[in-house]
Each structure stands twice: as C-alpha cells, then as structure tokens.
PDB file of N, CA and C and ligand atoms in Angstrom:
ATOM      1  N   MET G   3       2.217  -3.801   6.628  1.00  0.00           N
ATOM      2  CA  MET G   3       2.119  -2.460   7.183  1.00  0.00           C
ATOM      3  C   MET G   3       3.525  -1.912   7.437  1.00  0.00           C
ATOM      4  N   PHE G   4       3.705  -0.691   7.164  1.00  0.00           N
ATOM      5  CA  PHE G   4       5.018  -0.090   7.391  1.00  0.00           C
ATOM      6  C   PHE G   4       4.870   1.176   8.238  1.00  0.00           C
ATOM      7  N   PHE G   5       5.953   1.508   8.914  1.00  0.00           N
ATOM      8  CA  PHE G   5       5.982   2.699   9.760  1.00  0.00           C
ATOM      9  C   PHE G   5       7.033   3.659   9.239  1.00  0.00           C
ATOM     10  N   ILE G   6       6.678   4.909   9.245  1.00  0.00           N
ATOM     11  CA  ILE G   6       7.658   5.952   8.949  1.00  0.00           C
ATOM     12  C   ILE G   6       8.016   6.583  10.278  1.00  0.00           C
ATOM     13  N   PHE G   7       9.287   6.466  10.653  1.00  0.00           N
ATOM     14  CA  PHE G   7       9.720   7.009  11.930  1.00  0.00           C
ATOM     15  C   PHE G   7      11.121   7.581  11.789  1.00  0.00           C
ATOM     16  N   GLY G   8      11.518   8.344  12.781  1.00  0.00           N
ATOM     17  CA  GLY G   8      12.855   8.931  12.772  1.00  0.00           C
ATOM     18  C   GLY G   8      12.933  10.037  13.806  1.00  0.00           C
ATOM     19  N   THR G   9      13.873  10.929  13.606  1.00  0.00           N
ATOM     20  CA  THR G   9      14.028  12.051  14.521  1.00  0.00           C
ATOM     21  C   THR G   9      13.884  13.354  13.754  1.00  0.00           C
ATOM     22  N   ASN G  10      13.481  14.374  14.479  1.00  0.00           N
ATOM     23  CA  ASN G  10      13.335  15.709  13.911  1.00  0.00           C
ATOM     24  C   ASN G  10      13.736  16.716  14.992  1.00  0.00           C
ATOM     25  N   THR G  11      13.889  17.972  14.630  1.00  0.00           N
ATOM     26  CA  THR G  11      14.264  18.986  15.607  1.00  0.00           C
ATOM     27  C   THR G  11      13.268  20.131  15.595  1.00  0.00           C
ATOM     28  N   THR G  12      13.161  20.774  16.741  1.00  0.00           N
ATOM     29  CA  THR G  12      12.404  22.013  16.844  1.00  0.00           C
ATOM     30  C   THR G  12      13.283  23.041  17.544  1.00  0.00           C
ATOM     31  N   ARG G  13      13.154  24.291  17.155  1.00  0.00           N
ATOM     32  CA  ARG G  13      13.979  25.359  17.706  1.00  0.00           C
ATOM     33  C   ARG G  13      13.469  25.750  19.080  1.00  0.00           C
ATOM     34  N   LEU G  14      14.348  25.736  20.070  1.00  0.00           N
ATOM     35  CA  LEU G  14      13.998  26.165  21.423  1.00  0.00           C
ATOM     36  C   LEU G  14      14.290  27.647  21.613  1.00  0.00           C
ATOM     37  N   ALA G  15      15.452  28.082  21.148  1.00  0.00           N
ATOM     38  CA  ALA G  15      15.831  29.485  21.314  1.00  0.00           C
ATOM     39  C   ALA G  15      16.953  29.823  20.348  1.00  0.00           C
ATOM     40  N   ALA G  16      16.972  31.068  19.961  1.00  0.00           N
ATOM     41  CA  ALA G  16      18.080  31.609  19.172  1.00  0.00           C
ATOM     42  C   ALA G  16      18.342  33.002  19.710  1.00  0.00           C
ATOM     43  N   GLU G  17      19.521  33.204  20.298  1.00  0.00           N
ATOM     44  CA  GLU G  17      19.803  34.487  20.924  1.00  0.00           C
ATOM     45  C   GLU G  17      21.062  35.097  20.317  1.00  0.00           C
ATOM     46  N   PRO G  18      20.986  36.360  19.942  1.00  0.00           N
ATOM     47  CA  PRO G  18      22.205  37.017  19.466  1.00  0.00           C
ATOM     48  C   PRO G  18      23.157  37.254  20.630  1.00  0.00           C
ATOM     49  N   ILE G  19      24.435  37.120  20.376  1.00  0.00           N
ATOM     50  CA  ILE G  19      25.426  37.358  21.414  1.00  0.00           C
ATOM     51  C   ILE G  19      26.426  38.383  20.898  1.00  0.00           C
ATOM     52  N   SER G  20      26.923  39.184  21.817  1.00  0.00           N
ATOM     53  CA  SER G  20      27.828  40.268  21.404  1.00  0.00           C
ATOM     54  C   SER G  20      29.266  39.765  21.392  1.00  0.00           C
ATOM     55  N   MET G  21      29.552  38.931  20.413  1.00  0.00           N
ATOM     56  CA  MET G  21      30.909  38.428  20.225  1.00  0.00           C
ATOM     57  C   MET G  21      31.274  38.578  18.754  1.00  0.00           C
ATOM     58  N   ASN G  22      32.549  38.627  18.509  1.00  0.00           N
ATOM     59  CA  ASN G  22      33.013  38.697  17.131  1.00  0.00           C
ATOM     60  C   ASN G  22      33.289  37.287  16.619  1.00  0.00           C
ATOM     61  N   CYS G  23      33.035  37.073  15.363  1.00  0.00           N
ATOM     62  CA  CYS G  23      33.284  35.779  14.748  1.00  0.00           C
ATOM     63  C   CYS G  23      34.797  35.558  14.678  1.00  0.00           C
ATOM     64  N   ASN G  24      35.235  34.380  15.125  1.00  0.00           N
ATOM     65  CA  ASN G  24      36.674  34.116  15.092  1.00  0.00           C
ATOM     66  C   ASN G  24      37.142  33.605  13.729  1.00  0.00           C
ATOM     67  N   TYR G  25      36.213  33.480  12.772  1.00  0.00           N
ATOM     68  CA  TYR G  25      36.593  33.033  11.434  1.00  0.00           C
ATOM     69  C   TYR G  25      36.635  34.209  10.454  1.00  0.00           C
ATOM     70  N   CYS G  26      35.524  34.976  10.365  1.00  0.00           N
ATOM     71  CA  CYS G  26      35.483  36.093   9.408  1.00  0.00           C
ATOM     72  C   CYS G  26      35.766  37.430  10.098  1.00  0.00           C
ATOM     73  N   HIS G  27      35.865  37.444  11.440  1.00  0.00           N
ATOM     74  CA  HIS G  27      36.214  38.626  12.236  1.00  0.00           C
ATOM     75  C   HIS G  27      35.209  39.772  12.107  1.00  0.00           C
ATOM     76  N   GLN G  28      33.969  39.479  11.746  1.00  0.00           N
ATOM     77  CA  GLN G  28      32.911  40.484  11.749  1.00  0.00           C
ATOM     78  C   GLN G  28      32.469  40.722  13.191  1.00  0.00           C
ATOM     79  N   GLU G  29      32.021  41.921  13.486  1.00  0.00           N
ATOM     80  CA  GLU G  29      31.636  42.261  14.849  1.00  0.00           C
ATOM     81  C   GLU G  29      30.158  41.984  15.085  1.00  0.00           C
ATOM     82  N   ASN G  30      29.857  41.409  16.238  1.00  0.00           N
ATOM     83  CA  ASN G  30      28.485  41.166  16.706  1.00  0.00           C
ATOM     84  C   ASN G  30      27.618  40.439  15.677  1.00  0.00           C
ATOM     85  N   THR G  31      28.140  39.400  15.089  1.00  0.00           N
ATOM     86  CA  THR G  31      27.367  38.625  14.116  1.00  0.00           C
ATOM     87  C   THR G  31      27.057  37.221  14.631  1.00  0.00           C
ATOM     88  N   MET G  32      27.399  36.947  15.888  1.00  0.00           N
ATOM     89  CA  MET G  32      27.235  35.586  16.414  1.00  0.00           C
ATOM     90  C   MET G  32      25.873  35.401  17.073  1.00  0.00           C
ATOM     91  N   ALA G  33      25.387  34.185  17.044  1.00  0.00           N
ATOM     92  CA  ALA G  33      24.137  33.831  17.714  1.00  0.00           C
ATOM     93  C   ALA G  33      24.269  32.430  18.287  1.00  0.00           C
ATOM     94  N   LEU G  34      23.630  32.215  19.436  1.00  0.00           N
ATOM     95  CA  LEU G  34      23.566  30.882  20.038  1.00  0.00           C
ATOM     96  C   LEU G  34      22.201  30.280  19.710  1.00  0.00           C
ATOM     97  N   VAL G  35      22.184  29.063  19.212  1.00  0.00           N
ATOM     98  CA  VAL G  35      20.947  28.405  18.816  1.00  0.00           C
ATOM     99  C   VAL G  35      20.816  27.109  19.612  1.00  0.00           C
ATOM    100  N   HIS G  36      19.625  26.871  20.147  1.00  0.00           N
ATOM    101  CA  HIS G  36      19.344  25.654  20.917  1.00  0.00           C
ATOM    102  C   HIS G  36      18.160  24.942  20.271  1.00  0.00           C
ATOM    103  N   ASN G  37      18.354  23.672  19.950  1.00  0.00           N
ATOM    104  CA  ASN G  37      17.297  22.860  19.354  1.00  0.00           C
ATOM    105  C   ASN G  37      16.978  21.665  20.235  1.00  0.00           C
ATOM    106  N   GLN G  38      15.758  21.197  20.144  1.00  0.00           N
ATOM    107  CA  GLN G  38      15.337  19.976  20.831  1.00  0.00           C
ATOM    108  C   GLN G  38      15.110  18.912  19.770  1.00  0.00           C
ATOM    109  N   ARG G  39      15.771  17.779  19.887  1.00  0.00           N
ATOM    110  CA  ARG G  39      15.546  16.668  18.963  1.00  0.00           C
ATOM    111  C   ARG G  39      14.507  15.740  19.574  1.00  0.00           C
ATOM    112  N   TYR G  40      13.599  15.225  18.760  1.00  0.00           N
ATOM    113  CA  TYR G  40      12.566  14.319  19.255  1.00  0.00           C
ATOM    114  C   TYR G  40      12.343  13.182  18.270  1.00  0.00           C
ATOM    115  N   PHE G  41      11.826  12.084  18.803  1.00  0.00           N
ATOM    116  CA  PHE G  41      11.516  10.907  18.003  1.00  0.00           C
ATOM    117  C   PHE G  41      10.096  11.036  17.489  1.00  0.00           C
ATOM    118  N   HIS G  42       9.857  10.696  16.225  1.00  0.00           N
ATOM    119  CA  HIS G  42       8.501  10.802  15.681  1.00  0.00           C
ATOM    120  C   HIS G  42       8.108   9.519  14.961  1.00  0.00           C
ATOM    121  N   ILE G  43       6.805   9.271  14.915  1.00  0.00           N
ATOM    122  CA  ILE G  43       6.227   8.216  14.090  1.00  0.00           C
ATOM    123  C   ILE G  43       5.218   8.889  13.181  1.00  0.00           C
ATOM    124  N   PHE G  44       5.364   8.720  11.879  1.00  0.00           N
ATOM    125  CA  PHE G  44       4.546   9.417  10.880  1.00  0.00           C
ATOM    126  C   PHE G  44       4.559  10.921  11.129  1.00  0.00           C
ATOM    127  N   TRP G  45       5.687  11.443  11.494  1.00  0.00           N
ATOM    128  CA  TRP G  45       5.943  12.872  11.734  1.00  0.00           C
ATOM    129  C   TRP G  45       5.171  13.444  12.923  1.00  0.00           C
ATOM    130  N   ILE G  46       4.565  12.569  13.728  1.00  0.00           N
ATOM    131  CA  ILE G  46       3.908  13.003  14.967  1.00  0.00           C
ATOM    132  C   ILE G  46       4.890  12.781  16.108  1.00  0.00           C
ATOM    133  N   PRO G  47       5.239  13.826  16.868  1.00  0.00           N
ATOM    134  CA  PRO G  47       6.232  13.669  17.940  1.00  0.00           C
ATOM    135  C   PRO G  47       5.804  12.616  18.956  1.00  0.00           C
ATOM    136  N   LEU G  48       6.764  11.771  19.335  1.00  0.00           N
ATOM    137  CA  LEU G  48       6.481  10.703  20.301  1.00  0.00           C
ATOM    138  C   LEU G  48       7.088  11.035  21.659  1.00  0.00           C
ATOM    139  N   PHE G  49       8.378  11.322  21.698  1.00  0.00           N
ATOM    140  CA  PHE G  49       9.011  11.727  22.951  1.00  0.00           C
ATOM    141  C   PHE G  49      10.294  12.500  22.625  1.00  0.00           C
ATOM    142  N   PRO G  50      10.697  13.400  23.546  1.00  0.00           N
ATOM    143  CA  PRO G  50      11.914  14.184  23.321  1.00  0.00           C
ATOM    144  C   PRO G  50      13.163  13.339  23.513  1.00  0.00           C
ATOM    145  N   LEU G  51      14.198  13.687  22.785  1.00  0.00           N
ATOM    146  CA  LEU G  51      15.472  12.976  22.896  1.00  0.00           C
ATOM    147  C   LEU G  51      16.505  13.884  23.563  1.00  0.00           C
ATOM    148  N   TRP G  52      17.331  14.550  22.852  1.00  0.00           N
ATOM    149  CA  TRP G  52      18.382  15.380  23.439  1.00  0.00           C
ATOM    150  C   TRP G  52      18.317  16.787  22.855  1.00  0.00           C
ATOM    151  N   ARG G  53      19.067  17.689  23.504  1.00  0.00           N
ATOM    152  CA  ARG G  53      19.151  19.067  23.042  1.00  0.00           C
ATOM    153  C   ARG G  53      20.464  19.275  22.308  1.00  0.00           C
ATOM    154  N   GLU G  54      20.403  20.102  21.291  1.00  0.00           N
ATOM    155  CA  GLU G  54      21.601  20.449  20.534  1.00  0.00           C
ATOM    156  C   GLU G  54      21.801  21.949  20.656  1.00  0.00           C
ATOM    157  N   SER G  55      23.024  22.353  20.909  1.00  0.00           N
ATOM    158  CA  SER G  55      23.353  23.777  20.971  1.00  0.00           C
ATOM    159  C   SER G  55      24.527  24.036  20.054  1.00  0.00           C
ATOM    160  N   PHE G  56      24.462  25.141  19.353  1.00  0.00           N
ATOM    161  CA  PHE G  56      25.582  25.524  18.505  1.00  0.00           C
ATOM    162  C   PHE G  56      25.578  27.032  18.348  1.00  0.00           C
ATOM    163  N   SER G  57      26.737  27.563  18.001  1.00  0.00           N
ATOM    164  CA  SER G  57      26.821  28.993  17.690  1.00  0.00           C
ATOM    165  C   SER G  57      26.947  29.122  16.186  1.00  0.00           C
ATOM    166  N   THR G  58      26.408  30.187  15.665  1.00  0.00           N
ATOM    167  CA  THR G  58      26.466  30.427  14.233  1.00  0.00           C
ATOM    168  C   THR G  58      26.799  31.886  13.972  1.00  0.00           C
ATOM    169  N   CYS G  59      27.482  32.128  12.893  1.00  0.00           N
ATOM    170  CA  CYS G  59      27.788  33.488  12.462  1.00  0.00           C
ATOM    171  C   CYS G  59      26.799  33.855  11.367  1.00  0.00           C
ATOM    172  N   THR G  60      26.114  34.973  11.529  1.00  0.00           N
ATOM    173  CA  THR G  60      25.131  35.376  10.531  1.00  0.00           C
ATOM    174  C   THR G  60      25.794  35.902   9.264  1.00  0.00           C
ATOM    175  N   HIS G  61      27.082  36.170   9.320  1.00  0.00           N
ATOM    176  CA  HIS G  61      27.791  36.687   8.143  1.00  0.00           C
ATOM    177  C   HIS G  61      28.375  35.539   7.304  1.00  0.00           C
ATOM    178  N   CYS G  62      29.215  34.699   7.901  1.00  0.00           N
ATOM    179  CA  CYS G  62      29.890  33.640   7.130  1.00  0.00           C
ATOM    180  C   CYS G  62      29.236  32.271   7.314  1.00  0.00           C
ATOM    181  N   LYS G  63      28.203  32.175   8.188  1.00  0.00           N
ATOM    182  CA  LYS G  63      27.439  30.935   8.419  1.00  0.00           C
ATOM    183  C   LYS G  63      28.262  29.828   9.064  1.00  0.00           C
ATOM    184  N   GLN G  64      29.361  30.165   9.713  1.00  0.00           N
ATOM    185  CA  GLN G  64      30.153  29.143  10.391  1.00  0.00           C
ATOM    186  C   GLN G  64      29.380  28.598  11.585  1.00  0.00           C
ATOM    187  N   LEU G  65      29.327  27.273  11.706  1.00  0.00           N
ATOM    188  CA  LEU G  65      28.660  26.622  12.833  1.00  0.00           C
ATOM    189  C   LEU G  65      29.710  26.027  13.748  1.00  0.00           C
ATOM    190  N   LEU G  66      29.534  26.239  15.048  1.00  0.00           N
ATOM    191  CA  LEU G  66      30.408  25.620  16.032  1.00  0.00           C
ATOM    192  C   LEU G  66      29.537  24.829  16.989  1.00  0.00           C
ATOM    193  N   LYS G  67      29.832  23.535  17.109  1.00  0.00           N
ATOM    194  CA  LYS G  67      29.116  22.707  18.086  1.00  0.00           C
ATOM    195  C   LYS G  67      29.612  23.052  19.473  1.00  0.00           C
ATOM    196  N   LEU G  68      28.916  22.528  20.475  1.00  0.00           N
ATOM    197  CA  LEU G  68      29.242  22.862  21.861  1.00  0.00           C
ATOM    198  C   LEU G  68      30.694  22.516  22.213  1.00  0.00           C
ATOM    199  N   ASN G  69      31.185  21.392  21.718  1.00  0.00           N
ATOM    200  CA  ASN G  69      32.560  20.999  22.057  1.00  0.00           C
ATOM    201  C   ASN G  69      33.615  21.765  21.259  1.00  0.00           C
ATOM    202  N   GLN G  70      33.189  22.569  20.283  1.00  0.00           N
ATOM    203  CA  GLN G  70      34.125  23.361  19.489  1.00  0.00           C
ATOM    204  C   GLN G  70      34.183  24.818  19.952  1.00  0.00           C
ATOM    205  N   MET G  71      33.280  25.202  20.865  1.00  0.00           N
ATOM    206  CA  MET G  71      33.221  26.594  21.315  1.00  0.00           C
ATOM    207  C   MET G  71      34.341  26.900  22.297  1.00  0.00           C
ATOM    208  N   ASP G  72      34.685  28.194  22.407  1.00  0.00           N
ATOM    209  CA  ASP G  72      35.652  28.567  23.441  1.00  0.00           C
ATOM    210  C   ASP G  72      34.940  28.535  24.798  1.00  0.00           C
ATOM    211  N   PRO G  73      35.686  28.421  25.897  1.00  0.00           N
ATOM    212  CA  PRO G  73      35.069  28.198  27.223  1.00  0.00           C
ATOM    213  C   PRO G  73      34.046  29.256  27.619  1.00  0.00           C
ATOM    214  N   GLU G  74      34.275  30.523  27.274  1.00  0.00           N
ATOM    215  CA  GLU G  74      33.329  31.581  27.644  1.00  0.00           C
ATOM    216  C   GLU G  74      31.985  31.386  26.958  1.00  0.00           C
ATOM    217  N   LEU G  75      32.024  31.085  25.667  1.00  0.00           N
ATOM    218  CA  LEU G  75      30.795  30.866  24.905  1.00  0.00           C
ATOM    219  C   LEU G  75      30.094  29.587  25.349  1.00  0.00           C
ATOM    220  N   LYS G  76      30.884  28.561  25.661  1.00  0.00           N
ATOM    221  CA  LYS G  76      30.317  27.295  26.119  1.00  0.00           C
ATOM    222  C   LYS G  76      29.581  27.484  27.451  1.00  0.00           C
ATOM    223  N   ALA G  77      30.158  28.286  28.354  1.00  0.00           N
ATOM    224  CA  ALA G  77      29.510  28.549  29.640  1.00  0.00           C
ATOM    225  C   ALA G  77      28.194  29.294  29.439  1.00  0.00           C
ATOM    226  N   GLN G  78      28.190  30.252  28.508  1.00  0.00           N
ATOM    227  CA  GLN G  78      26.949  30.987  28.221  1.00  0.00           C
ATOM    228  C   GLN G  78      25.896  30.051  27.626  1.00  0.00           C
ATOM    229  N   ALA G  79      26.314  29.148  26.764  1.00  0.00           N
ATOM    230  CA  ALA G  79      25.376  28.188  26.166  1.00  0.00           C
ATOM    231  C   ALA G  79      24.793  27.266  27.230  1.00  0.00           C
ATOM    232  N   HIS G  80      25.634  26.811  28.157  1.00  0.00           N
ATOM    233  CA  HIS G  80      25.143  25.917  29.214  1.00  0.00           C
ATOM    234  C   HIS G  80      24.156  26.635  30.129  1.00  0.00           C
ATOM    235  N   SER G  81      24.417  27.903  30.465  1.00  0.00           N
ATOM    236  CA  SER G  81      23.493  28.615  31.352  1.00  0.00           C
ATOM    237  C   SER G  81      22.157  28.850  30.671  1.00  0.00           C
ATOM    238  N   THR G  82      22.150  29.099  29.364  1.00  0.00           N
ATOM    239  CA  THR G  82      20.890  29.279  28.646  1.00  0.00           C
ATOM    240  C   THR G  82      20.140  27.961  28.538  1.00  0.00           C
ATOM    241  N   ARG G  83      20.857  26.870  28.273  1.00  0.00           N
ATOM    242  CA  ARG G  83      20.214  25.550  28.138  1.00  0.00           C
ATOM    243  C   ARG G  83      19.470  25.138  29.394  1.00  0.00           C
ATOM    244  N   LYS G  84      20.003  25.518  30.562  1.00  0.00           N
ATOM    245  CA  LYS G  84      19.350  25.129  31.817  1.00  0.00           C
ATOM    246  C   LYS G  84      17.993  25.810  31.978  1.00  0.00           C
ATOM    247  N   GLN G  85      17.827  26.977  31.373  1.00  0.00           N
ATOM    248  CA  GLN G  85      16.583  27.728  31.519  1.00  0.00           C
ATOM    249  C   GLN G  85      15.513  27.297  30.520  1.00  0.00           C
ATOM    250  N   LEU G  86      15.883  26.539  29.499  1.00  0.00           N
ATOM    251  CA  LEU G  86      14.930  26.173  28.452  1.00  0.00           C
ATOM    252  C   LEU G  86      14.085  24.985  28.896  1.00  0.00           C
ATOM    253  N   ARG G  87      12.855  24.958  28.433  1.00  0.00           N
ATOM    254  CA  ARG G  87      11.947  23.865  28.773  1.00  0.00           C
ATOM    255  C   ARG G  87      11.677  23.041  27.510  1.00  0.00           C
ATOM    256  N   THR G  88      11.453  21.769  27.732  1.00  0.00           N
ATOM    257  CA  THR G  88      11.120  20.880  26.619  1.00  0.00           C
ATOM    258  C   THR G  88       9.712  21.189  26.145  1.00  0.00           C
ATOM    259  N   PRO G  89       9.496  21.399  24.842  1.00  0.00           N
ATOM    260  CA  PRO G  89       8.149  21.724  24.350  1.00  0.00           C
ATOM    261  C   PRO G  89       7.154  20.600  24.639  1.00  0.00           C
ATOM    262  N   TRP G  90       5.938  20.978  25.043  1.00  0.00           N
ATOM    263  CA  TRP G  90       4.930  19.999  25.438  1.00  0.00           C
ATOM    264  C   TRP G  90       4.541  19.101  24.271  1.00  0.00           C
ATOM    265  N   PHE G  91       4.575  19.627  23.049  1.00  0.00           N
ATOM    266  CA  PHE G  91       4.068  18.833  21.924  1.00  0.00           C
ATOM    267  C   PHE G  91       4.991  17.673  21.562  1.00  0.00           C
ATOM    268  N   THR G  92       6.227  17.656  22.125  1.00  0.00           N
ATOM    269  CA  THR G  92       7.090  16.507  21.849  1.00  0.00           C
ATOM    270  C   THR G  92       6.621  15.266  22.599  1.00  0.00           C
ATOM    271  N   TYR G  93       5.656  15.429  23.507  1.00  0.00           N
ATOM    272  CA  TYR G  93       5.074  14.294  24.228  1.00  0.00           C
ATOM    273  C   TYR G  93       3.686  13.940  23.704  1.00  0.00           C
ATOM    274  N   ILE G  94       3.252  14.450  22.540  1.00  0.00           N
ATOM    275  CA  ILE G  94       1.846  14.406  22.138  1.00  0.00           C
ATOM    276  C   ILE G  94       1.311  12.972  22.045  1.00  0.00           C
ATOM    277  N   ILE G  95       2.069  12.037  21.470  1.00  0.00           N
ATOM    278  CA  ILE G  95       1.545  10.665  21.346  1.00  0.00           C
ATOM    279  C   ILE G  95       1.424  10.014  22.725  1.00  0.00           C
ATOM    280  N   LEU G  96       2.382  10.283  23.613  1.00  0.00           N
ATOM    281  CA  LEU G  96       2.284   9.728  24.960  1.00  0.00           C
ATOM    282  C   LEU G  96       1.055  10.277  25.676  1.00  0.00           C
ATOM    283  N   LEU G  97       0.745  11.571  25.478  1.00  0.00           N
ATOM    284  CA  LEU G  97      -0.456  12.147  26.081  1.00  0.00           C
ATOM    285  C   LEU G  97      -1.719  11.487  25.518  1.00  0.00           C
ATOM    286  N   VAL G  98      -1.730  11.236  24.211  1.00  0.00           N
ATOM    287  CA  VAL G  98      -2.896  10.593  23.595  1.00  0.00           C
ATOM    288  C   VAL G  98      -3.072   9.184  24.149  1.00  0.00           C
ATOM    289  N   ILE G  99      -1.981   8.440  24.320  1.00  0.00           N
ATOM    290  CA  ILE G  99      -2.055   7.075  24.865  1.00  0.00           C
ATOM    291  C   ILE G  99      -2.585   7.099  26.303  1.00  0.00           C
ATOM    292  N   VAL G 100      -2.104   8.029  27.121  1.00  0.00           N
ATOM    293  CA  VAL G 100      -2.569   8.140  28.504  1.00  0.00           C
ATOM    294  C   VAL G 100      -4.055   8.495  28.534  1.00  0.00           C
ATOM    295  N   LEU G 101      -4.478   9.440  27.680  1.00  0.00           N
ATOM    296  CA  LEU G 101      -5.894   9.797  27.606  1.00  0.00           C
ATOM    297  C   LEU G 101      -6.742   8.599  27.179  1.00  0.00           C
ATOM    298  N   PHE G 102      -6.257   7.827  26.191  1.00  0.00           N
ATOM    299  CA  PHE G 102      -6.987   6.652  25.726  1.00  0.00           C
ATOM    300  C   PHE G 102      -7.168   5.641  26.851  1.00  0.00           C
ATOM    301  N   ILE G 103      -6.101   5.406  27.618  1.00  0.00           N
ATOM    302  CA  ILE G 103      -6.176   4.466  28.739  1.00  0.00           C
ATOM    303  C   ILE G 103      -7.149   4.979  29.800  1.00  0.00           C
ATOM    304  N   LEU G 104      -7.073   6.276  30.120  1.00  0.00           N
ATOM    305  CA  LEU G 104      -7.987   6.855  31.114  1.00  0.00           C
ATOM    306  C   LEU G 104      -9.443   6.720  30.671  1.00  0.00           C
ATOM    307  N   ILE G 105      -9.713   7.041  29.418  1.00  0.00           N
ATOM    308  CA  ILE G 105     -11.084   6.950  28.916  1.00  0.00           C
ATOM    309  C   ILE G 105     -11.559   5.498  28.928  1.00  0.00           C
ATOM    310  N   SER G 106     -10.688   4.563  28.582  1.00  0.00           N
ATOM    311  CA  SER G 106     -11.039   3.139  28.608  1.00  0.00           C
ATOM    312  C   SER G 106     -11.373   2.679  30.013  1.00  0.00           C
ATOM    313  N   VAL G 107     -10.574   3.085  30.996  1.00  0.00           N
ATOM    314  CA  VAL G 107     -10.816   2.706  32.392  1.00  0.00           C
ATOM    315  C   VAL G 107     -12.126   3.315  32.884  1.00  0.00           C
ATOM    316  N   ILE G 108     -12.359   4.595  32.580  1.00  0.00           N
ATOM    317  CA  ILE G 108     -13.566   5.275  33.058  1.00  0.00           C
ATOM    318  C   ILE G 108     -14.812   4.632  32.436  1.00  0.00           C
ATOM    319  N   THR G 109     -14.794   4.344  31.132  1.00  0.00           N
ATOM    320  CA  THR G 109     -15.966   3.710  30.516  1.00  0.00           C
ATOM    321  C   THR G 109     -16.181   2.299  31.035  1.00  0.00           C
ATOM    322  N   HIS G 110     -15.089   1.584  31.359  1.00  0.00           N
ATOM    323  CA  HIS G 110     -15.219   0.244  31.938  1.00  0.00           C
ATOM    324  C   HIS G 110     -15.869   0.316  33.337  1.00  0.00           C
ATOM    325  N   ILE G 111     -15.482   1.331  34.115  1.00  0.00           N
ATOM    326  CA  ILE G 111     -16.049   1.488  35.459  1.00  0.00           C
ATOM    327  C   ILE G 111     -17.523   1.873  35.368  1.00  0.00           C
ATOM    328  N   ILE G 112     -17.871   2.771  34.461  1.00  0.00           N
ATOM    329  CA  ILE G 112     -19.261   3.231  34.333  1.00  0.00           C
ATOM    330  C   ILE G 112     -20.174   2.087  33.897  1.00  0.00           C
ATOM    331  N   LYS G 113     -19.700   1.242  32.929  1.00  0.00           N
ATOM    332  CA  LYS G 113     -20.519   0.113  32.466  1.00  0.00           C
ATOM    333  C   LYS G 113     -20.627  -0.977  33.514  1.00  0.00           C
ATOM    334  N   GLY G 114     -19.714  -0.960  34.496  1.00  0.00           N
ATOM    335  CA  GLY G 114     -19.785  -1.910  35.596  1.00  0.00           C
ATOM    336  C   GLY G 114     -19.117  -3.175  35.173  1.00  0.00           C
TER     337      GLY G 114
HETATM  338 ZN1   ZN U  10      31.770  34.707  10.602  1.00  0.00          ZN
END
C-alpha cells in the first residue's frame, strides 16, 4: 500500500495596494497575497501548516517574499495576516477522525 501525501496551498486573501513597483516603476500595480499551506494525504487536507505572504506586481510579475519587502509594506502585510483566519477545510480529516471516534463511543454506549 502506498500513500500520496505532501503540502498544498490555498489563497487566503489578495489585496491591491496603492504602491508603485520598485522594479518596473508602474503606478498602483502592486498586490499583497496571503496563502495558507496545509498538509494533505491523497489531496485531502489534513492540518494547516504555515502562512505565506508575498507582494506581486501585476505588470512585471515580480514577487517579493516577506523578508524582501520594505518595512512599510512588511508592516501592512503583518497587520493583514493577523486578521486572516485559517480555512476550516484544512482540518477536514481531523474532523472526520473526531466524528468517527464520537460515533464509535456513542454506539458502544447504546449497545451497552
Ligand atoms: Zn513591476
């Protein structure tokens, strides 16, 4: 028997920001993107891992990770990250396991 497992990401938020790109110098083309990475087995989410934040330019597609951003943009990214919630479906297998255990206990109690 083999297992297919790994990590995947889901988009939490993508917000346009009124800043100019420091690479192509286009005006108001920047966006902050926040993703949630989660562990999966057979592509079914098991549990959430970490969040990734980066800025992107919609014109030249330059990506800047959190540690590459200037302090003003980094502060804005951190304040947005605090408001985001982890999607419920990243816990789906854990919820199924808890439900299975609950149903097993309840049927054991009913049968005596
Ligand atoms: Zn750009």
